[in-house]
Amino acid sequence: MVKDMTGAAQRSALIEKAAEEVQGRSLWQDARRRLFANKMAVASMIVLGIIALMAIFADVLSPHAYDEVYWDYIGVGPMLENSHWFGTDANGRDLFIRTLYGARVSLMVGIVTTLVALVIGVTYGSIAGYFGGRIDSLMMRLVDVLYSMPLMFFIIILVVVFGRHIVLVFIAIGCVEWLTMARIVRGQTLSVKRKEYIEAARASGVSTPNIIRRHIIPNVIGPVIVFVTLMVPVVILVESFLSFLGLGVQEPMTSWGVLISEGAAQMENAPHMLIFPAVFLAVTLFCFNFIGDGLRDALDPKDR
Amino acid sequence: MLSYAVRRLLEAIPTLLVIVALSFFLMHAAPGGPFDSERVLPPEIEANLKAAYNLDKPVWQQFVIYLGNALQGNFGPSFTYKDFGVSELIGTGFPVSMRLGLTAILLAVLVGCTLGILAAMRQNTRTDYSIMGFAMIGITIPNFVMAPLLTLIFGIYLGLLPVAGLGDGGMRNLVLPVVALALPQIAIISRLTRGGMVEVLRSNFVRTAHAKGLPERLIIWRHTLRAALLPVVSYLGPAIAGLVTGSVVIEQIFGLPGIGRYFVQGAINRDYTLVMGTVITYGTLIVLMNLLVDLVYGLLDPRVRYD
């Protein structure tokens, strides 16, 4: 009897010691380690960070104003003397600062709109997934109907109808792009709700807030984060598309879509006007895609 | 199969109704009308104008009138192209857009599948990596960037192809627009094909086929391709939607007189009837194409049951 007691005490001491030696790693630590092991993703984060910093400190980096017209330099290529590093556009405005202002608009549209879509999609999807049954099938039927529609055209109609204001572009794209988000969140909620580990946690007396915090949220949020990163480039693209058509950001403000459209019109005599904004847009889209792919690989523990 | 097709066709009706209703009411919620101009019109003339376009009736009544006319293929008069009906404009634009779109989707499927199969057969070799790298570029660079770049290289620097317009209507004029339109889809389709092929090549029935001693060529053509191309077929619906959206920009860039151009012009000029007519045409096209794709999918995949 006494011997047994000491044996048990020894064993528990051993277990404690082992636990101290092997530090437990949470899902997030694991994910971070895997993400930082992905060279493309890290490189993309650095490049994107540089572009974002350039956008923020645009006015410090260039002596020119984005809407200042230089009559002597109209549509000239890159030159160093006057610090028109990217040359000037067809109206004689400095292209470097305009490209960076375009970056501001594009990044802002990407992030704000994604947040709009995130809020709508997560709310809608989790309600449908949580209640299930008839409410769920009705709500998802609506999503299906909206899905089979040419949504780009609705964005354009929204912009045409309510004027070409930048905030409206945010809202219009966000209102349209939440559909996939709702589907993902609903599917995750449905499947996580019935998982055995939730059952097990409940059976071993874990409280509901703790179950939600420790088990449901981490399992729902992974795919959502991945989708959010992959959605930012889509939104940036849509905004550029609208601006390219002349329906987005209005003069003298600019965005990459506007710059590319202007560049495309002048490409015979001033190809730099097309190339610089196009490169910035393409690099940004690349970066977001690589980060999204990296996050997906990092957050999916099943796919090691 | 037939009853499934009919049921799907019936299901498409509410979707189309929602499209028409949404665009109609959105258009009418717009502040400002098509007759707002610097010049103030005498009230009688304005009233006459409104009566001619039925704008004096309540909105729901306008909607019913519009719906009835649209069902008969009459989308009303265009507000900006005063002498033309919207149906006429769409009628002239449609063949151009259709030719562009169909050629692009054919090219996308042919080239995309070939590249995907090639990459899967040479998995993890240099061929594979370069095809997938190309696909990544094709996916991330939007076609409104790709189109001017292609024109710059092939039209202006090399002078090989016409830069814009339909010219004499020959295929030469369509090469650049079709390629620019098809490139993103080629990229996506090649990725899908490669993914499908890689998965199927590892499956049990392919191993059995190898064990039976069937020649490689036969295994690929008979066993692998059919299963591997299923994701591609189910992607065709979104692909068509993507092509339709892309064609708006491509027609604008290359100055092709298709419906995409009318749509953009209508949107910029607030030409309600023209915009609605084009949106309804696009909507119908996409809904019908999705239906067609689903039916083809059912034919190809024996696991799909209609009930």
Coordinates of C-alpha atoms in Angstrom, one line a residue:
Chain A
M1 CA 0.0 0.0 0.0
V2 CA 2.7 2.5 1.1
K3 CA 4.9 1.2 -1.7
D4 CA 2.2 1.8 -4.2
M5 CA 1.8 5.3 -3.1
T6 CA 5.5 6.2 -3.5
G7 CA 5.4 4.5 -6.9
A8 CA 2.6 6.7 -8.0
A9 CA 4.2 9.8 -6.6
Q10 CA 7.5 8.9 -8.4
R11 CA 5.6 8.4 -11.6
S12 CA 3.8 11.7 -11.5
A13 CA 7.0 13.4 -10.7
L14 CA 8.6 11.8 -13.7
I15 CA 5.7 12.9 -15.9
E16 CA 6.0 16.5 -14.7
K17 CA 9.7 16.4 -15.4
A18 CA 9.1 15.1 -18.9
A19 CA 6.5 17.8 -19.5
E20 CA 9.0 20.4 -18.5
E21 CA 11.6 19.1 -20.9
V22 CA 9.3 18.7 -23.9
Q23 CA 7.7 22.2 -24.1
G24 CA 4.2 21.9 -25.5
R25 CA 3.6 23.7 -28.8
S26 CA 0.3 25.3 -29.6
L27 CA -1.3 25.2 -33.0
W28 CA -0.3 28.8 -33.6
Q29 CA 3.4 28.3 -32.7
D30 CA 3.5 25.4 -35.0
A31 CA 1.8 27.4 -37.7
R32 CA 4.2 30.3 -37.3
R33 CA 7.2 28.0 -37.5
R34 CA 5.9 26.4 -40.7
L35 CA 5.1 29.7 -42.2
F36 CA 8.6 31.2 -41.5
A37 CA 10.1 28.0 -43.0
N38 CA 8.4 28.9 -46.3
K39 CA 10.9 31.0 -48.2
M40 CA 8.5 32.3 -50.8
A41 CA 6.0 33.4 -48.2
V42 CA 8.7 35.2 -46.1
A43 CA 10.1 36.9 -49.2
S44 CA 6.6 38.0 -50.2
M45 CA 6.0 39.4 -46.7
I46 CA 9.2 41.5 -46.9
V47 CA 8.4 42.8 -50.4
L48 CA 4.8 43.6 -49.4
G49 CA 6.1 45.3 -46.3
I50 CA 8.4 47.5 -48.4
I51 CA 5.6 48.4 -50.8
A52 CA 3.3 49.3 -47.9
L53 CA 6.1 51.4 -46.2
M54 CA 6.7 53.2 -49.6
A55 CA 3.0 53.9 -49.8
I56 CA 2.8 55.3 -46.3
F57 CA 5.9 57.5 -46.6
A58 CA 5.3 58.4 -50.2
D59 CA 5.5 62.2 -49.5
V60 CA 8.8 61.8 -47.8
L61 CA 10.3 59.7 -50.6
S62 CA 9.5 62.1 -53.4
P63 CA 9.9 65.8 -53.6
H64 CA 6.9 66.1 -56.0
A65 CA 3.2 66.3 -55.3
Y66 CA 0.9 63.7 -56.8
D67 CA -1.2 66.3 -58.7
E68 CA 1.5 68.8 -59.6
V69 CA 1.8 69.3 -63.3
Y70 CA 5.3 69.9 -64.9
W71 CA 4.6 71.4 -68.2
D72 CA 8.2 70.9 -69.4
Y73 CA 8.1 67.2 -68.8
I74 CA 5.1 65.6 -70.4
G75 CA 5.2 61.8 -70.8
V76 CA 9.0 61.6 -70.5
G77 CA 10.7 58.4 -69.4
P78 CA 12.6 57.8 -66.1
M79 CA 15.3 60.3 -65.4
L80 CA 17.5 60.9 -62.3
E81 CA 18.2 64.7 -62.5
N82 CA 14.8 66.0 -61.5
S83 CA 14.0 63.0 -59.3
H84 CA 11.3 61.8 -61.7
W85 CA 12.5 58.3 -61.1
F86 CA 9.6 56.7 -63.0
G87 CA 9.2 59.5 -65.5
T88 CA 6.0 61.6 -65.8
D89 CA 2.6 60.8 -67.2
A90 CA 0.7 62.3 -70.1
N91 CA -0.3 65.3 -68.1
G92 CA 3.2 65.9 -66.8
R93 CA 2.7 64.6 -63.3
D94 CA 5.4 62.6 -61.5
L95 CA 4.7 58.9 -62.0
F96 CA 6.7 57.7 -59.0
I97 CA 4.5 59.5 -56.5
R98 CA 1.4 58.6 -58.5
T99 CA 2.3 55.0 -58.4
L100 CA 2.7 55.1 -54.6
Y101 CA -0.6 57.0 -54.2
G102 CA -2.1 54.2 -56.3
A103 CA -0.6 51.7 -53.9
R104 CA -2.3 53.5 -51.0
V105 CA -5.7 53.3 -52.7
S106 CA -5.2 49.7 -53.8
L107 CA -3.9 48.4 -50.4
M108 CA -6.6 50.3 -48.6
V109 CA -9.4 49.0 -50.9
G110 CA -8.0 45.5 -50.5
I111 CA -7.9 45.6 -46.7
V112 CA -11.1 47.6 -45.9
T113 CA -13.2 45.7 -48.4
T114 CA -12.0 42.4 -47.2
L115 CA -13.0 43.4 -43.7
V116 CA -16.5 44.3 -44.9
A117 CA -16.8 41.0 -46.5
L118 CA -15.3 39.3 -43.5
V119 CA -17.9 40.8 -41.1
I120 CA -20.8 40.0 -43.4
G121 CA -19.6 36.6 -44.3
V122 CA -18.7 35.4 -40.9
T123 CA -21.9 36.6 -39.3
Y124 CA -24.1 35.1 -42.1
G125 CA -22.2 31.9 -42.3
S126 CA -22.0 31.2 -38.6
I127 CA -25.7 32.0 -38.1
A128 CA -26.6 29.5 -40.9
G129 CA -24.2 26.9 -39.6
Y130 CA -25.2 27.3 -35.9
F131 CA -29.0 27.1 -36.4
G132 CA -28.9 24.6 -39.2
G133 CA -32.1 23.0 -40.5
R134 CA -34.6 25.1 -42.4
I135 CA -33.0 28.5 -41.7
D136 CA -29.7 27.1 -42.9
S137 CA -31.0 25.8 -46.2
L138 CA -33.0 29.0 -46.9
M139 CA -30.0 31.2 -46.2
M140 CA -27.7 29.1 -48.3
R141 CA -30.2 28.9 -51.1
L142 CA -30.0 32.7 -51.3
V143 CA -26.2 32.4 -51.5
D144 CA -26.5 29.9 -54.3
V145 CA -28.8 32.1 -56.3
L146 CA -26.4 35.1 -55.8
Y147 CA -23.5 32.9 -56.8
S148 CA -24.9 32.0 -60.2
M149 CA -25.1 35.7 -61.1
P150 CA -22.6 37.8 -62.9
L151 CA -21.5 39.7 -59.8
M152 CA -19.0 42.0 -61.5
F153 CA -21.9 43.5 -63.4
F154 CA -23.7 44.2 -60.1
I155 CA -20.6 45.9 -58.7
I156 CA -20.6 48.1 -61.8
I157 CA -24.3 48.8 -61.5
L158 CA -23.9 49.7 -57.8
V159 CA -21.0 52.1 -58.7
V160 CA -23.0 53.6 -61.6
V161 CA -26.1 54.0 -59.5
F162 CA -24.7 55.5 -56.4
G163 CA -21.9 57.6 -57.9
R164 CA -18.2 57.0 -58.3
H165 CA -17.1 57.5 -54.7
I166 CA -14.3 55.5 -53.3
V167 CA -16.2 54.5 -50.2
L168 CA -18.9 53.1 -52.4
V169 CA -16.3 51.0 -54.2
F170 CA -15.4 49.5 -50.9
I171 CA -19.0 48.7 -49.9
A172 CA -20.0 47.5 -53.4
I173 CA -17.2 45.0 -53.7
G174 CA -17.5 43.9 -50.0
C175 CA -21.2 43.3 -50.4
V176 CA -20.6 41.1 -53.3
E177 CA -17.5 39.2 -52.2
W178 CA -18.8 37.9 -48.9
L179 CA -20.5 34.9 -50.5
T180 CA -17.6 32.5 -50.4
M181 CA -16.7 33.6 -46.9
A182 CA -20.2 32.7 -45.7
R183 CA -20.0 29.3 -47.3
I184 CA -16.6 28.5 -45.7
V185 CA -17.6 29.7 -42.3
R186 CA -20.9 27.8 -42.4
G187 CA -19.2 24.6 -43.5
Q188 CA -16.6 24.9 -40.8
T189 CA -19.1 25.6 -38.1
L190 CA -21.3 22.7 -39.1
S191 CA -18.5 20.2 -39.2
V192 CA -16.7 21.4 -36.0
K193 CA -19.9 21.5 -34.0
R194 CA -20.2 17.7 -34.3
K195 CA -16.6 16.7 -33.9
E196 CA -15.6 14.1 -31.3
Y197 CA -13.1 16.3 -29.6
I198 CA -15.9 18.8 -28.8
E199 CA -17.9 15.9 -27.4
A200 CA -14.9 14.7 -25.4
A201 CA -14.3 18.2 -24.1
R202 CA -17.9 18.5 -23.1
A203 CA -17.8 15.1 -21.4
S204 CA -14.7 16.0 -19.4
G205 CA -16.5 19.1 -18.0
V206 CA -14.9 21.9 -20.0
S207 CA -17.1 25.0 -19.9
T208 CA -18.8 26.2 -23.0
P209 CA -16.9 29.5 -23.3
N210 CA -13.7 27.5 -23.0
I211 CA -14.9 25.0 -25.7
I212 CA -15.6 27.9 -28.0
R213 CA -12.3 29.6 -27.3
R214 CA -10.0 26.6 -27.3
H215 CA -11.7 24.3 -29.9
I216 CA -14.2 25.9 -32.1
I217 CA -12.6 29.3 -32.9
P218 CA -9.1 27.9 -33.7
N219 CA -10.6 25.3 -36.0
V220 CA -12.9 27.8 -37.8
I221 CA -10.5 30.6 -38.1
G222 CA -7.7 28.8 -40.0
P223 CA -9.5 28.5 -43.3
V224 CA -10.9 32.0 -42.8
I225 CA -7.5 33.6 -42.4
V226 CA -6.2 31.8 -45.5
F227 CA -9.3 32.9 -47.5
V228 CA -8.9 36.5 -46.3
T229 CA -5.3 36.6 -47.5
L230 CA -6.3 35.2 -50.9
M231 CA -9.3 37.6 -51.1
V232 CA -7.2 40.8 -50.7
P233 CA -5.6 40.3 -54.2
V234 CA -9.0 39.5 -55.7
V235 CA -10.4 42.8 -54.3
I236 CA -7.4 44.8 -55.4
L237 CA -8.0 43.3 -58.9
V238 CA -11.7 44.2 -58.9
E239 CA -10.9 47.8 -57.9
S240 CA -8.2 48.1 -60.6
F241 CA -10.7 46.6 -63.1
L242 CA -13.3 49.2 -62.2
S243 CA -10.7 52.0 -62.2
F244 CA -9.4 50.7 -65.5
L245 CA -12.9 51.1 -67.0
G246 CA -13.1 54.6 -65.6
L247 CA -15.7 53.7 -63.0
G248 CA -13.5 53.6 -59.8
V249 CA -11.3 56.3 -58.4
Q250 CA -11.7 59.7 -60.0
E251 CA -9.1 62.3 -61.0
P252 CA -6.8 63.7 -59.8
M253 CA -6.7 60.9 -57.3
T254 CA -5.3 57.8 -58.8
S255 CA -5.0 54.0 -58.5
W256 CA -3.1 51.3 -60.2
G257 CA -6.1 50.5 -62.4
V258 CA -6.3 54.2 -63.6
L259 CA -2.5 54.3 -64.1
I260 CA -2.5 51.1 -66.2
S261 CA -5.4 52.4 -68.2
E262 CA -3.6 55.7 -68.9
G263 CA -0.5 53.8 -69.7
A264 CA -2.2 51.5 -72.1
A265 CA -3.5 54.5 -74.0
Q266 CA 0.0 55.9 -74.2
M267 CA 2.0 52.8 -74.6
E268 CA 3.3 53.5 -78.1
N269 CA 5.2 56.7 -77.1
A270 CA 5.5 56.3 -73.3
P271 CA 5.7 52.6 -72.4
H272 CA 7.1 53.4 -68.9
M273 CA 3.6 54.7 -68.0
L274 CA 2.2 51.2 -68.5
I275 CA 5.1 49.2 -67.2
F276 CA 5.7 50.7 -63.7
P277 CA 2.2 50.5 -62.4
A278 CA 1.7 47.1 -64.0
V279 CA 4.8 45.7 -62.3
F280 CA 3.7 47.1 -58.9
L281 CA 0.2 45.6 -59.3
A282 CA 1.6 42.2 -60.5
V283 CA 4.2 42.0 -57.7
T284 CA 1.6 42.9 -55.0
L285 CA -0.8 40.2 -56.3
F286 CA 2.0 37.7 -56.4
C287 CA 3.0 38.4 -52.8
F288 CA -0.6 38.1 -51.5
N289 CA -1.0 34.8 -53.3
F290 CA 2.3 33.4 -52.0
I291 CA 1.5 34.4 -48.5
G292 CA -2.0 32.9 -48.8
D293 CA -0.5 29.6 -50.1
G294 CA 2.1 29.7 -47.3
L295 CA -0.6 30.3 -44.6
R296 CA -2.7 27.5 -46.0
D297 CA 0.2 25.0 -45.8
A298 CA 1.0 26.3 -42.3
L299 CA -2.4 26.2 -40.8
D300 CA -3.5 22.8 -42.1
P301 CA -2.1 20.3 -39.6
K302 CA -3.6 17.4 -41.6
D303 CA -1.4 18.2 -44.6
R304 CA 2.1 17.9 -43.2
Chain B
M1 CA -31.8 12.8 -67.3
L2 CA -34.4 14.7 -69.3
S3 CA -36.5 15.4 -66.2
Y4 CA -33.3 16.6 -64.5
A5 CA -32.6 19.0 -67.3
V6 CA -36.2 20.3 -67.3
R7 CA -36.0 20.8 -63.5
R8 CA -32.8 22.6 -63.7
L9 CA -34.2 24.8 -66.5
L10 CA -37.2 25.6 -64.2
E11 CA -34.8 26.4 -61.3
A12 CA -33.0 28.9 -63.5
I13 CA -36.1 31.0 -63.8
P14 CA -36.1 32.5 -60.3
T15 CA -32.4 33.2 -60.7
L16 CA -33.0 35.1 -63.8
L17 CA -35.9 36.9 -62.2
V18 CA -33.7 38.0 -59.3
I19 CA -31.1 39.2 -61.8
V20 CA -33.7 41.3 -63.7
A21 CA -35.4 42.6 -60.5
L22 CA -32.1 43.5 -58.8
S23 CA -30.7 45.4 -61.7
F24 CA -34.0 47.1 -62.5
F25 CA -34.6 48.4 -59.0
L26 CA -31.0 49.3 -58.4
M27 CA -31.1 51.3 -61.6
H28 CA -34.2 53.1 -60.6
A29 CA -33.0 53.8 -57.1
A30 CA -30.3 55.9 -58.7
P31 CA -30.3 59.6 -58.0
G32 CA -30.4 61.5 -61.2
G33 CA -31.9 60.3 -64.5
P34 CA -30.9 59.9 -68.1
F35 CA -32.4 63.3 -69.0
D36 CA -30.5 65.3 -66.5
S37 CA -28.4 67.8 -68.4
E38 CA -27.0 71.3 -68.2
R39 CA -29.9 72.5 -70.3
V40 CA -33.1 72.8 -68.4
L41 CA -36.0 71.4 -70.5
P42 CA -39.5 73.0 -70.5
P43 CA -41.7 70.9 -68.2
E44 CA -44.0 69.8 -71.0
I45 CA -41.1 68.4 -73.0
E46 CA -39.8 66.6 -70.0
A47 CA -43.2 65.1 -69.3
N48 CA -43.5 64.0 -72.9
L49 CA -40.0 62.4 -72.7
K50 CA -40.8 60.6 -69.5
A51 CA -44.1 59.4 -70.9
A52 CA -42.4 58.1 -74.0
Y53 CA -40.0 56.0 -71.9
N54 CA -42.8 55.1 -69.3
L55 CA -40.9 56.9 -66.6
D56 CA -44.1 58.6 -65.4
K57 CA -45.7 55.4 -64.1
P58 CA -45.0 53.9 -60.7
V59 CA -41.8 51.8 -60.5
W60 CA -43.5 48.5 -60.0
Q61 CA -45.7 49.1 -63.1
Q62 CA -42.6 50.0 -65.1
F63 CA -41.1 46.7 -63.9
V64 CA -44.0 44.7 -65.1
I65 CA -44.0 46.4 -68.5
Y66 CA -40.3 45.9 -68.8
L67 CA -40.5 42.2 -67.8
G68 CA -43.3 41.6 -70.4
N69 CA -41.3 43.3 -73.1
A70 CA -38.1 41.6 -72.2
L71 CA -39.7 38.2 -72.4
Q72 CA -40.5 39.0 -76.0
G73 CA -36.9 40.0 -76.6
N74 CA -37.6 43.7 -76.5
F75 CA -35.3 45.6 -74.1
G76 CA -36.8 49.0 -75.0
P77 CA -35.1 51.9 -76.6
S78 CA -31.6 52.9 -75.7
F79 CA -31.3 56.3 -73.9
T80 CA -28.0 57.3 -75.5
Y81 CA -28.1 55.6 -79.0
K82 CA -31.4 57.4 -79.7
D83 CA -32.3 55.7 -82.9
F84 CA -31.5 52.2 -81.9
G85 CA -33.4 49.7 -79.7
V86 CA -31.3 48.0 -77.1
S87 CA -32.2 44.6 -78.6
E88 CA -30.7 45.8 -81.9
L89 CA -27.5 47.0 -80.3
I90 CA -27.1 43.7 -78.5
G91 CA -28.0 41.8 -81.7
T92 CA -25.1 43.5 -83.5
G93 CA -22.7 43.1 -80.6
F94 CA -23.5 39.5 -79.8
P95 CA -21.9 37.7 -82.7
V96 CA -18.6 39.5 -82.1
S97 CA -18.6 38.7 -78.4
M98 CA -19.6 35.2 -79.0
R99 CA -16.9 34.6 -81.6
L100 CA -14.3 36.1 -79.2
G101 CA -15.6 34.1 -76.2
L102 CA -16.0 30.7 -77.9
T103 CA -12.5 30.9 -79.5
A104 CA -11.0 31.8 -76.2
I105 CA -12.7 29.0 -74.3
L106 CA -11.7 26.4 -76.9
L107 CA -8.1 27.7 -76.8
A108 CA -8.2 27.7 -73.0
V109 CA -9.4 24.1 -72.7
L110 CA -7.1 22.7 -75.4
V111 CA -3.9 24.4 -74.3
G112 CA -4.7 24.2 -70.5
C113 CA -5.4 20.5 -70.6
T114 CA -2.3 19.8 -72.7
L115 CA 0.0 21.7 -70.4
G116 CA -1.6 20.2 -67.3
I117 CA -1.2 16.6 -68.6
L118 CA 2.4 17.4 -69.6
A119 CA 3.2 18.7 -66.2
A120 CA 1.6 15.8 -64.4
M121 CA 3.4 13.2 -66.6
R122 CA 6.8 14.9 -66.0
Q123 CA 6.0 15.6 -62.3
N124 CA 8.7 17.4 -60.4
T125 CA 10.9 17.9 -63.4
R126 CA 11.9 21.2 -65.0
T127 CA 9.0 20.9 -67.5
D128 CA 6.6 20.6 -64.5
Y129 CA 8.1 23.6 -62.7
S130 CA 8.2 25.9 -65.7
I131 CA 4.6 25.1 -66.7
M132 CA 3.4 25.7 -63.1
G133 CA 5.4 28.9 -62.9
F134 CA 3.8 30.1 -66.1
A135 CA 0.4 29.2 -64.6
M136 CA 1.2 31.3 -61.5
I137 CA 2.0 34.2 -63.7
G138 CA -1.2 33.7 -65.8
I139 CA -3.3 33.6 -62.7
T140 CA -1.9 36.7 -60.9
I141 CA -1.5 39.0 -63.9
P142 CA -5.0 40.3 -64.8
N143 CA -5.9 40.4 -68.4
F144 CA -6.3 44.2 -68.5
V145 CA -2.5 44.3 -67.8
M146 CA -1.7 41.3 -70.0
A147 CA -3.6 42.7 -73.0
P148 CA -1.7 46.0 -73.3
L149 CA 1.6 44.2 -72.6
L150 CA 0.9 41.7 -75.4
T151 CA 0.0 44.5 -77.7
L152 CA 3.1 46.4 -76.8
I153 CA 5.3 43.4 -77.6
F154 CA 3.6 41.7 -80.6
G155 CA 1.7 44.6 -82.0
I156 CA 4.2 47.5 -81.6
Y157 CA 7.7 46.2 -81.0
L158 CA 7.5 43.2 -83.3
G159 CA 4.7 44.5 -85.5
L160 CA 3.4 41.0 -86.1
L161 CA -0.3 41.5 -85.3
P162 CA -2.9 44.2 -85.6
V163 CA -3.2 46.3 -82.5
A164 CA -6.9 47.0 -82.4
G165 CA -10.2 46.8 -84.2
L166 CA -11.8 44.0 -86.2
G167 CA -10.2 45.1 -89.5
D168 CA -11.6 42.9 -92.3
G169 CA -13.0 40.5 -89.8
G170 CA -10.2 38.0 -90.3
M171 CA -8.9 35.7 -87.6
R172 CA -5.6 37.7 -87.5
N173 CA -7.4 40.6 -85.8
L174 CA -8.7 38.3 -83.1
V175 CA -5.4 36.6 -82.2
L176 CA -4.3 39.1 -79.5
P177 CA -7.7 39.6 -77.9
V178 CA -8.4 35.8 -77.8
V179 CA -5.0 35.1 -76.3
A180 CA -5.3 37.8 -73.7
L181 CA -8.7 36.6 -72.7
A182 CA -7.8 33.0 -72.6
L183 CA -4.5 33.3 -70.7
P184 CA -5.8 33.4 -67.1
Q185 CA -8.2 30.5 -67.9
I186 CA -5.3 28.5 -69.5
A187 CA -3.4 29.0 -66.3
I188 CA -6.2 27.8 -64.0
I189 CA -7.2 24.9 -66.2
S190 CA -3.6 23.6 -66.5
R191 CA -3.4 23.7 -62.7
L192 CA -6.6 21.8 -62.3
T193 CA -5.6 19.2 -64.9
R194 CA -2.3 18.6 -63.3
G195 CA -3.8 18.3 -59.9
G196 CA -6.5 15.8 -61.1
M197 CA -3.9 13.8 -63.1
V198 CA -1.5 13.5 -60.2
E199 CA -4.2 12.3 -57.9
V200 CA -5.6 9.8 -60.4
L201 CA -2.2 8.5 -61.3
R202 CA -1.7 7.4 -57.7
S203 CA -5.1 5.7 -57.5
N204 CA -5.7 1.9 -57.2
F205 CA -7.3 1.4 -60.6
V206 CA -4.3 2.9 -62.4
R207 CA -2.0 0.6 -60.4
T208 CA -4.1 -2.3 -61.4
A209 CA -3.9 -1.3 -65.0
H210 CA -0.1 -1.1 -64.7
A211 CA -0.1 -4.5 -63.0
K212 CA -2.1 -5.9 -65.9
G213 CA 0.7 -4.8 -68.2
L214 CA -1.3 -2.3 -70.2
P215 CA 0.8 0.1 -72.2
E216 CA 1.3 3.6 -70.7
R217 CA -0.5 5.3 -73.6
L218 CA -3.6 3.3 -73.1
I219 CA -3.6 3.8 -69.4
I220 CA -3.4 7.6 -69.9
W221 CA -6.1 7.8 -72.6
R222 CA -8.5 5.2 -71.3
H223 CA -8.2 5.4 -67.5
T224 CA -6.6 8.5 -66.3
L225 CA -7.8 11.3 -68.5
R226 CA -11.5 10.8 -68.0
A227 CA -11.2 10.9 -64.2
A228 CA -8.6 13.6 -64.2
L229 CA -10.6 16.0 -66.4
L230 CA -13.7 16.0 -64.2
P231 CA -12.5 19.0 -62.1
V232 CA -11.9 20.8 -65.4
V233 CA -15.4 20.2 -66.6
S234 CA -16.9 21.5 -63.3
Y235 CA -14.6 24.5 -63.6
L236 CA -16.1 25.4 -67.0
G237 CA -19.0 27.3 -65.4
P238 CA -16.9 29.8 -63.5
A239 CA -14.5 29.9 -66.5
I240 CA -17.3 31.1 -68.7
A241 CA -18.3 33.7 -66.2
G242 CA -14.6 34.8 -66.0
L243 CA -14.4 35.0 -69.8
V244 CA -17.6 37.1 -70.0
T245 CA -16.3 39.5 -67.4
G246 CA -12.9 39.6 -69.1
S247 CA -14.4 40.2 -72.5
V248 CA -15.8 43.5 -71.2
V249 CA -12.2 44.8 -70.7
I250 CA -10.8 43.1 -73.7
E251 CA -13.4 44.5 -76.0
Q252 CA -12.7 47.9 -74.6
I253 CA -8.9 47.6 -75.0
F254 CA -9.0 46.2 -78.5
G255 CA -11.9 48.3 -79.7
L256 CA -14.1 45.4 -80.7
P257 CA -17.7 46.2 -81.2
G258 CA -19.2 43.5 -78.9
I259 CA -21.7 43.7 -76.1
G260 CA -19.0 44.3 -73.5
R261 CA -18.3 47.7 -75.0
Y262 CA -22.0 48.6 -75.0
F263 CA -22.2 47.6 -71.3
V264 CA -19.3 49.9 -70.4
Q265 CA -20.5 52.8 -72.5
G266 CA -24.0 52.3 -71.0
A267 CA -22.6 52.3 -67.5
I268 CA -20.6 55.4 -68.0
N269 CA -23.5 57.3 -69.7
R270 CA -26.1 56.0 -67.3
D271 CA -28.0 54.4 -70.1
Y272 CA -30.4 52.3 -67.9
T273 CA -32.0 50.2 -70.6
L274 CA -28.8 49.4 -72.3
V275 CA -27.1 48.3 -69.1
M276 CA -30.0 46.2 -68.1
G277 CA -30.3 44.6 -71.5
T278 CA -26.6 43.6 -71.4
V279 CA -26.8 42.4 -67.8
I280 CA -29.8 40.3 -68.6
T281 CA -28.1 38.9 -71.7
Y282 CA -24.9 38.1 -69.7
G283 CA -27.0 36.6 -66.9
T284 CA -29.0 34.3 -69.1
L285 CA -25.8 33.2 -70.9
I286 CA -24.0 32.4 -67.7
V287 CA -27.0 30.6 -66.2
L288 CA -27.6 28.5 -69.4
M289 CA -23.9 27.7 -69.7
N290 CA -23.8 26.5 -66.1
L291 CA -26.8 24.3 -66.8
L292 CA -25.0 22.8 -69.9
V293 CA -21.8 22.2 -67.9
D294 CA -23.7 20.4 -65.2
L295 CA -25.4 18.1 -67.8
V296 CA -22.1 17.3 -69.5
Y297 CA -20.6 16.6 -66.1
G298 CA -23.4 14.1 -65.4
L299 CA -22.6 12.4 -68.7
L300 CA -19.0 12.1 -68.0
D301 CA -19.1 11.0 -64.3
P302 CA -21.1 7.8 -63.8
R303 CA -21.2 8.4 -60.1
V304 CA -23.7 11.3 -60.6
R305 CA -27.3 10.2 -60.2
Y306 CA -30.3 12.3 -61.1
D307 CA -33.1 12.1 -58.6

